[in-house]
Amino acid sequence: MEAPLPETSESLAHLADEIRAEAWDLALAVVAEGLRDDTIPPLARLGRIGQLGDMPTFIGELAEHLHRPRPERLHRSSQLAALVRDHAREREALGFAPRDIVTEFLVLRRVLWRLMRDRSAMLEASDVFVLEERLHDVIDSLVTECVVAYFDRATSELSYRARHDALTDLLNHASFTRELELELERAKRYGSGVTLVFLDFDDFKEINDTYGHRAGDEVLRRVAELLRAELRQSDLAGRMGGDEFAAFLAESDQETGAVFLHRLRRRIGELSDSGELVLPVPIAISAGVTRYPDDGEDAETLFAIADARLYEAKRANAA
């Protein structure tokens, strides 16, 4: 159980009201100090509204905590915590480094402490102690939430990168295989079908040899976009390596794979005919299609059969 907070004196309540009334002016003082000597460099690139951000709101919340302190206001699940995390994400999107975002609140602490020092004559010694404690509690909470927001985003981004292919932004081999295994487990529970499409490019080596790997990478990216565009919300695609791609189509029937490939080949043909990519050969793909439960009940078996059918198709195309 949390210890009860000390009562707020009349003089401390009056100071809190003053801070609340001067929130905009105090926020402007934070901006001015942040601009001085390039203390917070990204501020100089913003207009006045952008420079202020949510600072007036934070000052108002701090004044409220000085006047009517509530421990839950500083908890991670509080509205204030959510607001400061949003502020940190918005600041980062504007080019603020984590250090810049934290510095904003440290500057706020200095600006407020100067104001409180100027008003110290109206406060009792006990008020000064309470004031300092509550000010530091709020600022420390704001700084902590900024750091948490940064690490939450960084962790999420690292997790995403670990699961996705850097060139095409599709799932990588390991992640796609894991997702396929999970989808097969769902299909077994609900008695539905899953279609696996495994494909690669015909004559892709000729594209790389003639125009270089940069052109080859652009072809892979563009076809990955077309592949993604053909997926339903329940489907997933991955880059298996090199010029090999795979997609699984959830809750599919016997015709789903063929229909999917027909649409994908039409889109690829339109891309080839558009002239956007000047290539030595038209973009063409070979594919192998398998389906759970008809061809196998696990990812390894479905991939093995799809791989064999892909090379059968490739030999037929080359004939």
CSV table of C-alpha atoms in Angstrom, one decimal, residues 31-198:
chain,number,residue,atom,x,y,z
A,31,VAL,CA,11.9,26.3,-26.3
A,32,ALA,CA,14.1,29.4,-26.0
A,33,GLU,CA,16.5,27.6,-23.7
A,34,GLY,CA,16.5,24.6,-26.0
A,35,LEU,CA,17.5,26.8,-28.9
A,36,ARG,CA,20.2,28.6,-27.0
A,37,ASP,CA,23.6,27.3,-27.8
A,38,ASP,CA,22.0,24.5,-29.9
A,39,THR,CA,21.0,22.6,-26.7
A,40,ILE,CA,18.3,20.7,-28.6
A,41,PRO,CA,19.4,21.0,-32.3
A,42,PRO,CA,16.2,19.6,-33.9
A,43,LEU,CA,14.1,22.5,-32.4
A,44,ALA,CA,15.6,24.9,-34.9
A,45,ARG,CA,14.1,23.1,-37.8
A,46,LEU,CA,10.5,23.4,-36.5
A,47,GLY,CA,7.9,26.1,-36.5
A,48,ARG,CA,6.7,27.5,-33.2
A,49,ILE,CA,3.8,25.0,-32.8
A,50,GLY,CA,6.1,22.1,-33.6
A,51,GLN,CA,8.7,23.5,-31.1
A,52,LEU,CA,6.2,23.6,-28.3
A,53,GLY,CA,4.8,20.1,-29.0
A,54,ASP,CA,2.9,18.8,-26.0
A,55,MET,CA,5.0,20.8,-23.5
A,56,PRO,CA,2.1,23.1,-22.3
A,57,THR,CA,0.1,20.0,-21.5
A,58,PHE,CA,2.9,18.5,-19.6
A,59,ILE,CA,3.3,21.7,-17.6
A,60,GLY,CA,-0.4,21.7,-16.8
A,61,GLU,CA,-0.2,18.1,-15.7
A,62,LEU,CA,2.7,18.9,-13.5
A,63,ALA,CA,0.9,21.9,-11.9
A,64,GLU,CA,-2.1,19.6,-11.2
A,65,HIS,CA,0.3,17.1,-9.5
A,66,LEU,CA,1.8,19.8,-7.4
A,67,HIS,CA,-1.7,20.9,-6.3
A,68,ARG,CA,-3.5,17.5,-6.1
A,69,PRO,CA,-0.9,14.7,-6.2
A,70,ARG,CA,-2.2,11.3,-7.2
A,71,PRO,CA,0.4,8.4,-7.4
A,72,GLU,CA,-1.7,6.7,-10.2
A,73,ARG,CA,-1.0,9.8,-12.4
A,74,LEU,CA,2.6,8.6,-12.7
A,75,HIS,CA,1.9,4.9,-13.4
A,76,ARG,CA,2.7,3.4,-16.8
A,77,SER,CA,-0.9,2.8,-17.5
A,78,SER,CA,-1.9,6.4,-16.9
A,79,GLN,CA,-3.1,8.9,-19.5
A,80,LEU,CA,0.0,11.0,-18.8
A,81,ALA,CA,2.3,8.1,-19.5
A,82,ALA,CA,0.5,7.4,-22.8
A,83,LEU,CA,0.7,11.0,-23.8
A,84,VAL,CA,4.4,11.3,-23.2
A,85,ARG,CA,5.1,8.1,-25.1
A,86,ASP,CA,3.2,9.5,-28.1
A,87,HIS,CA,5.2,12.7,-27.7
A,88,ALA,CA,8.4,10.8,-27.8
A,89,ARG,CA,7.4,8.9,-30.9
A,90,GLU,CA,6.3,12.1,-32.7
A,91,ARG,CA,9.6,13.8,-31.7
A,92,GLU,CA,11.6,10.9,-33.0
A,93,ALA,CA,9.7,11.0,-36.3
A,94,LEU,CA,10.7,14.7,-36.5
A,95,GLY,CA,14.4,13.8,-36.2
A,96,PHE,CA,14.9,14.1,-32.5
A,97,ALA,CA,17.4,11.7,-31.0
A,98,PRO,CA,16.5,10.0,-27.7
A,99,ARG,CA,19.0,12.4,-26.0
A,100,ASP,CA,17.2,15.4,-27.5
A,101,ILE,CA,13.8,14.2,-26.2
A,102,VAL,CA,15.1,13.6,-22.7
A,103,THR,CA,16.9,17.0,-22.7
A,104,GLU,CA,13.6,18.7,-23.4
A,105,PHE,CA,12.3,17.5,-20.0
A,106,LEU,CA,15.6,18.3,-18.2
A,107,VAL,CA,15.3,21.9,-19.6
A,108,LEU,CA,11.7,22.0,-18.4
A,109,ARG,CA,13.0,21.0,-14.9
A,110,ARG,CA,15.4,23.9,-15.0
A,111,VAL,CA,12.8,26.4,-16.2
A,112,LEU,CA,10.3,25.4,-13.5
A,113,TRP,CA,13.0,25.3,-10.8
A,114,ARG,CA,14.0,28.9,-11.6
A,115,LEU,CA,10.4,29.9,-11.3
A,116,MET,CA,10.0,28.2,-8.0
A,117,ARG,CA,13.2,29.6,-6.7
A,118,ASP,CA,11.9,33.1,-7.6
A,119,ARG,CA,8.8,32.4,-5.6
A,120,SER,CA,10.5,30.8,-2.6
A,121,ALA,CA,9.8,33.8,-0.4
A,122,MET,CA,6.1,32.9,-0.4
A,123,LEU,CA,6.8,29.3,0.6
A,124,GLU,CA,7.5,27.6,3.9
A,125,ALA,CA,10.6,25.4,4.2
A,126,SER,CA,8.4,22.3,4.3
A,127,ASP,CA,6.7,23.5,1.1
A,128,VAL,CA,10.0,23.7,-0.7
A,129,PHE,CA,10.7,20.1,0.2
A,130,VAL,CA,7.3,18.9,-1.0
A,131,LEU,CA,7.6,21.1,-4.1
A,132,GLU,CA,11.0,19.6,-5.0
A,133,GLU,CA,9.9,16.1,-4.4
A,134,ARG,CA,6.7,16.4,-6.6
A,135,LEU,CA,8.6,18.2,-9.4
A,136,HIS,CA,11.2,15.6,-9.5
A,137,ASP,CA,8.6,12.8,-9.4
A,138,VAL,CA,6.8,14.1,-12.4
A,139,ILE,CA,9.9,15.0,-14.5
A,140,ASP,CA,11.5,11.6,-13.7
A,141,SER,CA,8.3,9.9,-14.8
A,142,LEU,CA,8.2,11.8,-18.1
A,143,VAL,CA,11.9,11.0,-18.8
A,144,THR,CA,11.3,7.3,-17.9
A,145,GLU,CA,8.3,7.1,-20.3
A,146,CYS,CA,10.4,8.7,-23.1
A,147,VAL,CA,13.1,6.1,-22.6
A,148,VAL,CA,10.5,3.3,-22.5
A,149,ALA,CA,8.9,4.5,-25.7
A,150,TYR,CA,12.3,4.6,-27.5
A,151,PHE,CA,13.2,1.1,-26.4
A,152,ASP,CA,9.7,-0.3,-27.1
A,153,ARG,CA,10.0,1.1,-30.7
A,154,ALA,CA,13.6,-0.1,-31.1
A,155,THR,CA,12.8,-3.6,-29.8
A,156,SER,CA,9.8,-3.8,-32.1
A,157,GLU,CA,11.9,-2.7,-35.1
A,158,LEU,CA,14.6,-5.2,-34.3
A,159,SER,CA,12.0,-7.9,-34.0
A,160,TYR,CA,10.5,-6.9,-37.3
A,161,ARG,CA,13.9,-6.9,-39.0
A,162,ALA,CA,14.7,-10.3,-37.6
A,163,ARG,CA,11.6,-11.7,-39.2
A,164,HIS,CA,11.7,-10.0,-42.6
A,165,ASP,CA,13.9,-10.0,-45.6
A,166,ALA,CA,15.7,-6.7,-45.9
A,167,LEU,CA,15.4,-6.4,-49.7
A,168,THR,CA,11.7,-7.3,-50.3
A,169,ASP,CA,10.2,-6.8,-46.8
A,170,LEU,CA,8.6,-10.2,-47.1
A,171,LEU,CA,9.0,-12.8,-44.3
A,172,ASN,CA,12.4,-14.5,-44.4
A,173,HIS,CA,12.8,-18.2,-44.8
A,174,ALA,CA,12.7,-19.2,-41.1
A,175,SER,CA,9.7,-16.9,-40.3
A,176,PHE,CA,7.7,-18.0,-43.3
A,177,THR,CA,8.2,-21.6,-42.4
A,178,ARG,CA,7.2,-21.1,-38.8
A,179,GLU,CA,4.0,-19.2,-39.9
A,180,LEU,CA,3.2,-22.0,-42.3
A,181,GLU,CA,3.5,-24.6,-39.5
A,182,LEU,CA,1.2,-22.5,-37.3
A,183,GLU,CA,-1.3,-22.2,-40.2
A,184,LEU,CA,-1.2,-26.0,-40.7
A,185,GLU,CA,-2.0,-26.5,-37.0
A,186,ARG,CA,-5.0,-24.2,-37.4
A,187,ALA,CA,-6.1,-26.0,-40.5
A,188,LYS,CA,-5.9,-29.3,-38.7
A,189,ARG,CA,-8.1,-28.0,-35.9
A,190,TYR,CA,-10.7,-26.5,-38.1
A,191,GLY,CA,-10.6,-28.9,-41.1
A,192,SER,CA,-9.6,-26.3,-43.7
A,193,GLY,CA,-7.2,-26.5,-46.6
A,194,VAL,CA,-3.9,-24.6,-47.0
A,195,THR,CA,-2.2,-24.1,-50.4
A,196,LEU,CA,1.5,-23.6,-50.7
A,197,VAL,CA,2.9,-21.9,-53.8
A,198,PHE,CA,6.7,-22.1,-54.3
